[in-house]
Amino acid sequence: MRKVTVFLLINTFLLSGCWDQRLYKELSVISVIGIEGHIGDIKSYFAYPSSNSDPTKYIVLEGTGKTLRETRIDANKKTEQTMDNAELTTLLVNEESAQKDLYALLDVYYRSAQSPMNAKVVITKGSPKKFLEIKDTSSKEIGEYYYDLITAFEDATIYPKTDLEIAANLMYSEGRDLGLPYLIISGDHGLPKGEGMALFNGKKYTGEHLTLRESIFAILLGYRKANFVELAYMWDKNEKKVQVGFNIIDFKKKKKIMQDGDNIKVQYNINMPIVLTEYPPNHLDQEDERKKLEKFIKGKVEKDIARMFKTCQEASSDVTGIGEDIRAYHPQLWREGKWKDIYKDLKIETKVNVDIVRSGSIR
């Protein structure tokens, strides 16, 4: 027993420490990165906290180069510490940069073992530098601010739950295209604002984006309802403007793909129970009044879905994943030609059944 104890004690002195340990005091921990330009002439912005006591204070380093790695090397020369992206939460990519090849811009992060694969990828209107100039308007650390902002949109069924890993898979997917959050700068204070979903065709941003409402239906049809869905419309009823607000309780969809010669039609049948959250006229205890309101909502939803698909088809962006069903259940259609050529000419019909299951406490 004594020999074993002595042997273990001697070995403790021979053990090496954590060979890859990194001390925070020696690092500039990057939480948000902005990218603009193209490979060959590119610029990156790196945001990291400058105060341990106040998380809202941060520094933005700017780096230029021919590659993303060069921009990081250039920015690193401007700080007394080594930059580290182990706590990266968000990548902001300029929309013009993403139109050429988004994967080429993100490759450096996929190849780094330190890069968190759950970091959000966002498309910005204009330079991402503007989106890093919100020091006086946010009470959070900037990385936390953007992560929470995008997560809130995901919970509201406006953006799909997407990160670096999911984005890479979808950029190489043949049956579904990538959709990413699209942000603009709005208001006097220059705050970031969600503007809809950026539509991709393969690895390239198409230059088109859905509205916030259209994005909701793209998520409902292509993925599933997240935590909640809120919608509101204005109804011209009897020459009066009436506000109609409701939450979608469930969104049950059935997809049917039909072929008649060279013509292919996709038909969605949707059952949508809702709870009414705003409707000043009341009288919803009367069946006739409820039926009229359900018919109005049905018409609005069907039109929004039709506009969503029209935008997606014109952009050759299959964010709802119709191609996945074609490839799995109709392989003969998949083999007949290029899927995107077929997709652009698809006839898509949507039939919605609205059911008001709750109308609030006042009747």
Short mmCIF file of C-alpha atoms in Angstrom, two decimals:
data_model
loop_
_atom_site.label_atom_id
_atom_site.label_comp_id
_atom_site.label_asym_id
_atom_site.label_seq_id
_atom_site.Cartn_x
_atom_site.Cartn_y
_atom_site.Cartn_z
CA MET A 1 0.00 0.00 0.00
CA ARG A 2 2.88 2.35 0.86
CA LYS A 3 4.49 1.68 -2.51
CA VAL A 4 1.27 2.59 -4.32
CA THR A 5 0.92 5.81 -2.32
CA VAL A 6 4.52 6.82 -3.00
CA PHE A 7 4.10 6.01 -6.69
CA LEU A 8 0.98 8.20 -6.95
CA LEU A 9 2.63 11.09 -5.13
CA ILE A 10 5.63 11.00 -7.47
CA ASN A 11 3.34 10.94 -10.51
CA THR A 12 1.50 14.07 -9.38
CA PHE A 13 4.72 16.03 -9.84
CA LEU A 14 5.12 14.67 -13.35
CA LEU A 15 1.65 15.62 -14.50
CA SER A 16 1.46 18.55 -16.87
CA GLY A 17 -1.13 21.24 -16.44
CA CYS A 18 -3.90 22.11 -18.89
CA TRP A 19 -1.81 22.52 -22.00
CA ASP A 20 -4.55 24.45 -23.77
CA GLN A 21 -5.72 26.62 -20.90
CA ARG A 22 -6.45 30.25 -21.71
CA LEU A 23 -6.80 32.89 -19.04
CA TYR A 24 -9.47 35.55 -19.51
CA LYS A 25 -7.13 38.25 -18.22
CA GLU A 26 -4.91 37.56 -21.23
CA LEU A 27 -7.73 37.59 -23.81
CA SER A 28 -10.08 39.97 -25.58
CA VAL A 29 -13.24 37.83 -25.55
CA ILE A 30 -15.16 38.58 -28.76
CA SER A 31 -18.96 38.29 -28.57
CA VAL A 32 -20.08 39.84 -31.89
CA ILE A 33 -18.35 39.93 -35.27
CA GLY A 34 -19.39 41.99 -38.29
CA ILE A 35 -18.37 41.18 -41.88
CA GLU A 36 -18.54 43.27 -45.05
CA GLY A 37 -16.85 43.23 -48.44
CA HIS A 38 -15.82 40.22 -50.50
CA ILE A 39 -12.96 37.73 -50.45
CA GLY A 40 -9.98 39.66 -51.80
CA ASP A 41 -11.08 42.92 -50.17
CA ILE A 42 -12.86 42.33 -46.89
CA LYS A 43 -13.36 44.05 -43.56
CA SER A 44 -14.30 42.64 -40.16
CA TYR A 45 -15.40 44.25 -36.90
CA PHE A 46 -14.77 42.58 -33.54
CA ALA A 47 -16.69 43.70 -30.43
CA TYR A 48 -15.49 42.80 -26.92
CA PRO A 49 -16.11 44.19 -23.39
CA SER A 50 -13.79 46.93 -22.16
CA SER A 51 -14.99 46.98 -18.55
CA ASN A 52 -15.41 44.18 -16.03
CA SER A 53 -17.88 46.18 -13.98
CA ASP A 54 -20.03 47.59 -16.81
CA PRO A 55 -20.99 45.06 -19.52
CA THR A 56 -22.48 47.77 -21.75
CA LYS A 57 -19.04 49.24 -22.37
CA TYR A 58 -17.16 47.61 -25.21
CA ILE A 59 -14.53 48.21 -27.86
CA VAL A 60 -14.90 47.54 -31.60
CA LEU A 61 -11.72 46.57 -33.42
CA GLU A 62 -11.56 46.88 -37.19
CA GLY A 63 -9.47 44.63 -39.39
CA THR A 64 -8.93 44.57 -43.16
CA GLY A 65 -7.42 42.02 -45.51
CA LYS A 66 -7.92 39.73 -48.47
CA THR A 67 -9.33 36.90 -46.33
CA LEU A 68 -11.27 36.63 -43.09
CA ARG A 69 -8.20 35.25 -41.34
CA GLU A 70 -6.17 38.28 -42.47
CA THR A 71 -8.78 40.65 -41.05
CA ARG A 72 -8.49 38.92 -37.69
CA ILE A 73 -4.67 39.10 -37.78
CA ASP A 74 -4.86 42.78 -38.67
CA ALA A 75 -7.33 43.55 -35.86
CA ASN A 76 -5.25 41.56 -33.37
CA LYS A 77 -2.34 43.94 -33.94
CA LYS A 78 -4.48 46.75 -32.51
CA THR A 79 -5.05 45.22 -29.07
CA GLU A 80 -2.68 44.40 -26.24
CA GLN A 81 -4.43 41.04 -25.74
CA THR A 82 -5.13 38.04 -27.96
CA MET A 83 -8.61 37.94 -29.44
CA ASP A 84 -10.68 34.88 -28.60
CA ASN A 85 -14.08 33.99 -30.07
CA ALA A 86 -14.99 31.12 -27.70
CA GLU A 87 -17.98 33.17 -26.49
CA LEU A 88 -19.09 34.40 -29.89
CA THR A 89 -22.89 34.80 -29.97
CA THR A 90 -23.61 36.56 -33.27
CA LEU A 91 -22.16 37.02 -36.75
CA LEU A 92 -23.47 40.07 -38.60
CA VAL A 93 -23.00 39.78 -42.38
CA ASN A 94 -23.64 42.64 -44.80
CA GLU A 95 -26.34 41.73 -47.35
CA GLU A 96 -24.17 42.58 -50.37
CA SER A 97 -21.38 40.36 -49.06
CA ALA A 98 -23.78 37.44 -48.56
CA GLN A 99 -25.00 37.62 -52.18
CA LYS A 100 -21.79 36.09 -53.52
CA ASP A 101 -21.01 33.15 -51.22
CA LEU A 102 -21.97 33.12 -47.56
CA TYR A 103 -20.13 29.88 -46.81
CA ALA A 104 -16.82 31.36 -48.01
CA LEU A 105 -17.27 34.11 -45.40
CA LEU A 106 -18.04 31.65 -42.60
CA ASP A 107 -15.51 28.93 -43.46
CA VAL A 108 -12.89 30.32 -41.06
CA TYR A 109 -15.34 29.88 -38.17
CA TYR A 110 -16.30 26.33 -39.14
CA ARG A 111 -12.65 25.30 -39.14
CA SER A 112 -11.88 26.75 -35.70
CA ALA A 113 -12.38 24.44 -32.72
CA GLN A 114 -12.95 27.53 -30.57
CA SER A 115 -15.95 28.79 -32.56
CA PRO A 116 -19.31 28.08 -30.90
CA MET A 117 -21.57 26.35 -33.44
CA ASN A 118 -24.65 27.80 -31.73
CA ALA A 119 -23.71 31.38 -32.68
CA LYS A 120 -26.45 33.21 -34.61
CA VAL A 121 -25.90 34.29 -38.22
CA VAL A 122 -27.66 37.52 -39.23
CA ILE A 123 -27.95 39.45 -42.50
CA THR A 124 -27.79 43.24 -42.12
CA LYS A 125 -28.98 46.02 -44.37
CA GLY A 126 -25.95 48.26 -44.69
CA SER A 127 -22.63 48.02 -42.91
CA PRO A 128 -22.57 45.82 -39.77
CA LYS A 129 -20.48 48.59 -38.19
CA LYS A 130 -23.71 50.56 -37.65
CA PHE A 131 -25.12 47.61 -35.71
CA LEU A 132 -22.18 47.77 -33.32
CA GLU A 133 -22.73 51.43 -32.48
CA ILE A 134 -25.50 50.95 -29.89
CA LYS A 135 -23.49 51.59 -26.73
CA ASP A 136 -25.86 54.26 -25.40
CA THR A 137 -29.09 52.37 -26.12
CA SER A 138 -28.53 48.90 -24.68
CA SER A 139 -28.40 47.86 -21.02
CA LYS A 140 -26.86 44.49 -21.88
CA GLU A 141 -23.53 43.22 -23.09
CA ILE A 142 -23.69 43.52 -26.88
CA GLY A 143 -23.32 39.79 -27.54
CA GLU A 144 -26.10 39.00 -25.09
CA TYR A 145 -28.24 41.75 -26.61
CA TYR A 146 -28.12 40.32 -30.13
CA TYR A 147 -28.50 36.73 -29.00
CA ASP A 148 -31.59 37.62 -26.95
CA LEU A 149 -32.99 39.73 -29.80
CA ILE A 150 -32.80 36.90 -32.34
CA THR A 151 -34.02 34.31 -29.80
CA ALA A 152 -37.09 36.48 -29.08
CA PHE A 153 -37.96 36.46 -32.80
CA GLU A 154 -37.47 32.69 -32.90
CA ASP A 155 -39.82 32.25 -29.93
CA ALA A 156 -42.42 34.38 -31.75
CA THR A 157 -42.25 32.05 -34.81
CA ILE A 158 -40.78 34.79 -37.02
CA TYR A 159 -37.27 33.42 -37.59
CA PRO A 160 -36.32 29.75 -37.85
CA LYS A 161 -34.05 28.42 -35.11
CA THR A 162 -30.78 28.73 -37.01
CA ASP A 163 -27.12 28.84 -35.98
CA LEU A 164 -23.72 28.30 -37.60
CA GLU A 165 -24.15 24.54 -37.76
CA ILE A 166 -27.70 24.57 -39.15
CA ALA A 167 -26.78 27.29 -41.65
CA ALA A 168 -23.95 25.14 -43.05
CA ASN A 169 -26.22 22.13 -43.46
CA LEU A 170 -28.90 24.14 -45.26
CA MET A 171 -26.44 25.86 -47.59
CA TYR A 172 -25.57 22.40 -48.94
CA SER A 173 -29.08 20.95 -48.75
CA GLU A 174 -30.79 20.10 -52.04
CA GLY A 175 -34.34 19.98 -50.67
CA ARG A 176 -34.55 23.11 -48.51
CA ASP A 177 -33.02 26.57 -48.65
CA LEU A 178 -31.60 28.68 -45.87
CA GLY A 179 -33.53 31.55 -44.32
CA LEU A 180 -31.74 33.95 -41.96
CA PRO A 181 -32.76 36.92 -39.79
CA TYR A 182 -32.71 40.21 -41.71
CA LEU A 183 -32.06 43.31 -39.58
CA ILE A 184 -32.17 47.03 -40.34
CA ILE A 185 -31.30 50.11 -38.27
CA SER A 186 -34.43 52.03 -37.37
CA GLY A 187 -35.53 54.97 -35.25
CA ASP A 188 -33.84 58.07 -33.90
CA HIS A 189 -31.68 56.02 -31.54
CA GLY A 190 -30.44 53.73 -34.30
CA LEU A 191 -31.73 50.51 -32.78
CA PRO A 192 -31.63 47.21 -34.69
CA LYS A 193 -35.04 46.10 -35.96
CA GLY A 194 -36.21 42.79 -37.39
CA GLU A 195 -37.41 43.28 -40.94
CA GLY A 196 -38.16 39.69 -41.99
CA MET A 197 -36.39 36.62 -43.29
CA ALA A 198 -33.50 36.83 -45.79
CA LEU A 199 -34.01 34.27 -48.58
CA PHE A 200 -31.12 32.14 -49.82
CA ASN A 201 -30.63 30.02 -52.91
CA GLY A 202 -27.90 27.57 -51.96
CA LYS A 203 -24.97 29.55 -50.53
CA LYS A 204 -26.08 32.90 -51.98
CA TYR A 205 -28.41 35.53 -50.55
CA THR A 206 -30.97 36.28 -53.25
CA GLY A 207 -31.32 39.95 -52.34
CA GLU A 208 -34.97 39.34 -51.37
CA HIS A 209 -36.53 39.03 -47.94
CA LEU A 210 -39.96 38.20 -46.59
CA THR A 211 -41.93 40.61 -44.44
CA LEU A 212 -42.34 39.77 -40.76
CA ARG A 213 -45.85 38.43 -41.35
CA GLU A 214 -44.82 36.40 -44.38
CA SER A 215 -41.91 35.02 -42.36
CA ILE A 216 -44.36 33.71 -39.77
CA PHE A 217 -46.24 31.68 -42.36
CA ALA A 218 -42.99 30.43 -43.90
CA ILE A 219 -41.99 29.06 -40.47
CA LEU A 220 -45.45 27.61 -39.79
CA LEU A 221 -45.51 25.82 -43.14
CA GLY A 222 -41.84 24.86 -43.35
CA TYR A 223 -41.07 24.13 -39.71
CA ARG A 224 -43.54 24.41 -36.85
CA LYS A 225 -45.04 26.86 -34.41
CA ALA A 226 -42.58 27.96 -31.72
CA ASN A 227 -43.68 29.34 -28.33
CA PHE A 228 -46.38 31.66 -29.67
CA VAL A 229 -47.76 33.40 -32.78
CA GLU A 230 -49.40 36.83 -32.69
CA LEU A 231 -51.10 38.43 -35.69
CA ALA A 232 -53.19 41.55 -36.28
CA TYR A 233 -55.19 42.89 -39.22
CA MET A 234 -57.39 45.87 -40.00
CA TRP A 235 -60.91 45.07 -41.26
CA ASP A 236 -62.93 47.52 -43.36
CA LYS A 237 -66.27 46.50 -41.92
CA ASN A 238 -69.39 48.48 -42.76
CA GLU A 239 -67.25 51.48 -43.80
CA LYS A 240 -65.45 51.41 -40.46
CA LYS A 241 -61.91 50.40 -39.58
CA VAL A 242 -61.97 47.53 -37.11
CA GLN A 243 -58.83 46.10 -35.53
CA VAL A 244 -58.59 42.31 -35.34
CA GLY A 245 -55.90 40.66 -33.23
CA PHE A 246 -55.44 36.99 -32.40
CA ASN A 247 -53.01 34.29 -31.28
CA ILE A 248 -52.66 31.04 -33.19
CA ILE A 249 -53.12 28.13 -30.80
CA ASP A 250 -52.20 25.44 -33.29
CA PHE A 251 -51.35 25.17 -36.98
CA LYS A 252 -52.17 21.74 -38.39
CA LYS A 253 -51.19 21.35 -42.02
CA LYS A 254 -51.54 18.63 -44.61
CA LYS A 255 -49.58 18.81 -47.83
CA LYS A 256 -50.65 17.09 -51.04
CA ILE A 257 -48.58 17.04 -54.23
CA MET A 258 -50.42 16.33 -57.49
CA GLN A 259 -49.14 15.93 -61.04
CA ASP A 260 -51.10 16.29 -64.26
CA GLY A 261 -48.72 15.83 -67.17
CA ASP A 262 -46.08 18.54 -66.89
CA ASN A 263 -48.15 20.50 -64.38
CA ILE A 264 -47.40 20.04 -60.69
CA LYS A 265 -49.61 21.41 -57.95
CA VAL A 266 -48.97 21.56 -54.21
CA GLN A 267 -52.03 21.90 -52.01
CA TYR A 268 -52.01 22.78 -48.32
CA ASN A 269 -55.03 22.17 -46.10
CA ILE A 270 -54.67 24.04 -42.81
CA ASN A 271 -56.69 23.96 -39.61
CA MET A 272 -55.97 27.00 -37.46
CA PRO A 273 -57.68 27.35 -34.06
CA ILE A 274 -57.17 30.84 -32.64
CA VAL A 275 -57.86 32.90 -29.54
CA LEU A 276 -59.06 36.44 -30.21
CA THR A 277 -57.05 39.17 -28.46
CA GLU A 278 -58.56 42.30 -30.04
CA TYR A 279 -61.98 42.93 -31.56
CA PRO A 280 -63.89 46.00 -30.26
CA PRO A 281 -67.30 45.24 -31.92
CA ASN A 282 -67.75 42.15 -29.68
CA HIS A 283 -71.02 40.18 -30.18
CA LEU A 284 -68.98 37.05 -30.76
CA ASP A 285 -71.55 35.01 -28.87
CA GLN A 286 -73.60 35.30 -32.08
CA GLU A 287 -72.71 32.55 -34.52
CA ASP A 288 -73.24 34.75 -37.59
CA GLU A 289 -70.80 37.35 -36.24
CA ARG A 290 -68.18 34.69 -35.53
CA LYS A 291 -68.53 33.17 -39.00
CA LYS A 292 -68.02 36.55 -40.67
CA LEU A 293 -64.90 37.21 -38.61
CA GLU A 294 -63.50 33.72 -39.29
CA LYS A 295 -64.09 34.25 -43.02
CA PHE A 296 -62.24 37.59 -42.91
CA ILE A 297 -59.23 36.08 -41.10
CA LYS A 298 -59.21 33.10 -43.47
CA GLY A 299 -59.05 35.42 -46.50
CA LYS A 300 -56.22 37.49 -45.01
CA VAL A 301 -54.13 34.48 -44.05
CA GLU A 302 -54.54 32.84 -47.47
CA LYS A 303 -53.46 36.06 -49.21
CA ASP A 304 -50.40 36.42 -46.97
CA ILE A 305 -49.38 32.82 -47.66
CA ALA A 306 -49.84 33.34 -51.40
CA ARG A 307 -47.61 36.46 -51.29
CA MET A 308 -45.01 34.56 -49.28
CA PHE A 309 -44.82 31.74 -51.82
CA LYS A 310 -44.76 34.20 -54.73
CA THR A 311 -41.72 35.97 -53.25
CA CYS A 312 -39.97 32.66 -52.51
CA GLN A 313 -40.61 31.25 -56.00
CA GLU A 314 -39.45 34.43 -57.76
CA ALA A 315 -36.27 34.32 -55.64
CA SER A 316 -35.81 30.55 -56.27
CA SER A 317 -35.67 30.05 -52.51
CA ASP A 318 -37.43 26.97 -51.12
CA VAL A 319 -37.30 27.89 -47.42
CA THR A 320 -40.45 25.86 -46.63
CA GLY A 321 -38.79 22.64 -47.80
CA ILE A 322 -41.21 21.50 -50.51
CA GLY A 323 -38.22 19.93 -52.25
CA GLU A 324 -37.67 17.55 -49.32
CA ASP A 325 -41.11 16.00 -49.89
CA ILE A 326 -40.62 15.90 -53.66
CA ARG A 327 -37.31 14.11 -53.27
CA ALA A 328 -38.62 11.64 -50.66
CA TYR A 329 -42.09 10.81 -52.01
CA HIS A 330 -41.96 11.78 -55.68
CA PRO A 331 -38.46 10.79 -56.86
CA GLN A 332 -39.61 10.68 -60.49
CA LEU A 333 -40.27 14.42 -60.37
CA TRP A 334 -36.90 15.02 -58.74
CA ARG A 335 -35.11 13.14 -61.51
CA GLU A 336 -36.96 14.84 -64.37
CA GLY A 337 -34.96 18.05 -64.14
CA LYS A 338 -33.41 20.62 -61.91
CA TRP A 339 -35.59 21.08 -58.87
CA LYS A 340 -35.32 24.88 -58.81
CA ASP A 341 -36.66 25.09 -62.39
CA ILE A 342 -39.64 22.98 -61.33
CA TYR A 343 -40.09 24.94 -58.09
CA LYS A 344 -40.38 28.32 -59.81
CA ASP A 345 -43.35 27.07 -61.87
CA LEU A 346 -45.17 25.17 -59.13
CA LYS A 347 -48.81 25.97 -58.57
CA ILE A 348 -49.34 26.26 -54.82
CA GLU A 349 -52.82 26.43 -53.31
CA THR A 350 -53.70 26.98 -49.68
CA LYS A 351 -57.04 26.34 -47.98
CA VAL A 352 -57.31 27.60 -44.42
CA ASN A 353 -59.97 26.72 -41.87
CA VAL A 354 -60.13 29.26 -39.02
CA ASP A 355 -61.83 28.36 -35.75
CA ILE A 356 -62.26 30.93 -32.98
CA VAL A 357 -62.08 28.74 -29.88
CA ARG A 358 -61.75 31.57 -27.36
CA SER A 359 -62.82 35.19 -27.69
CA GLY A 360 -61.72 36.73 -24.41
CA SER A 361 -63.56 37.41 -21.14
CA ILE A 362 -65.93 40.07 -22.53
CA ARG A 363 -68.71 38.91 -24.83
#
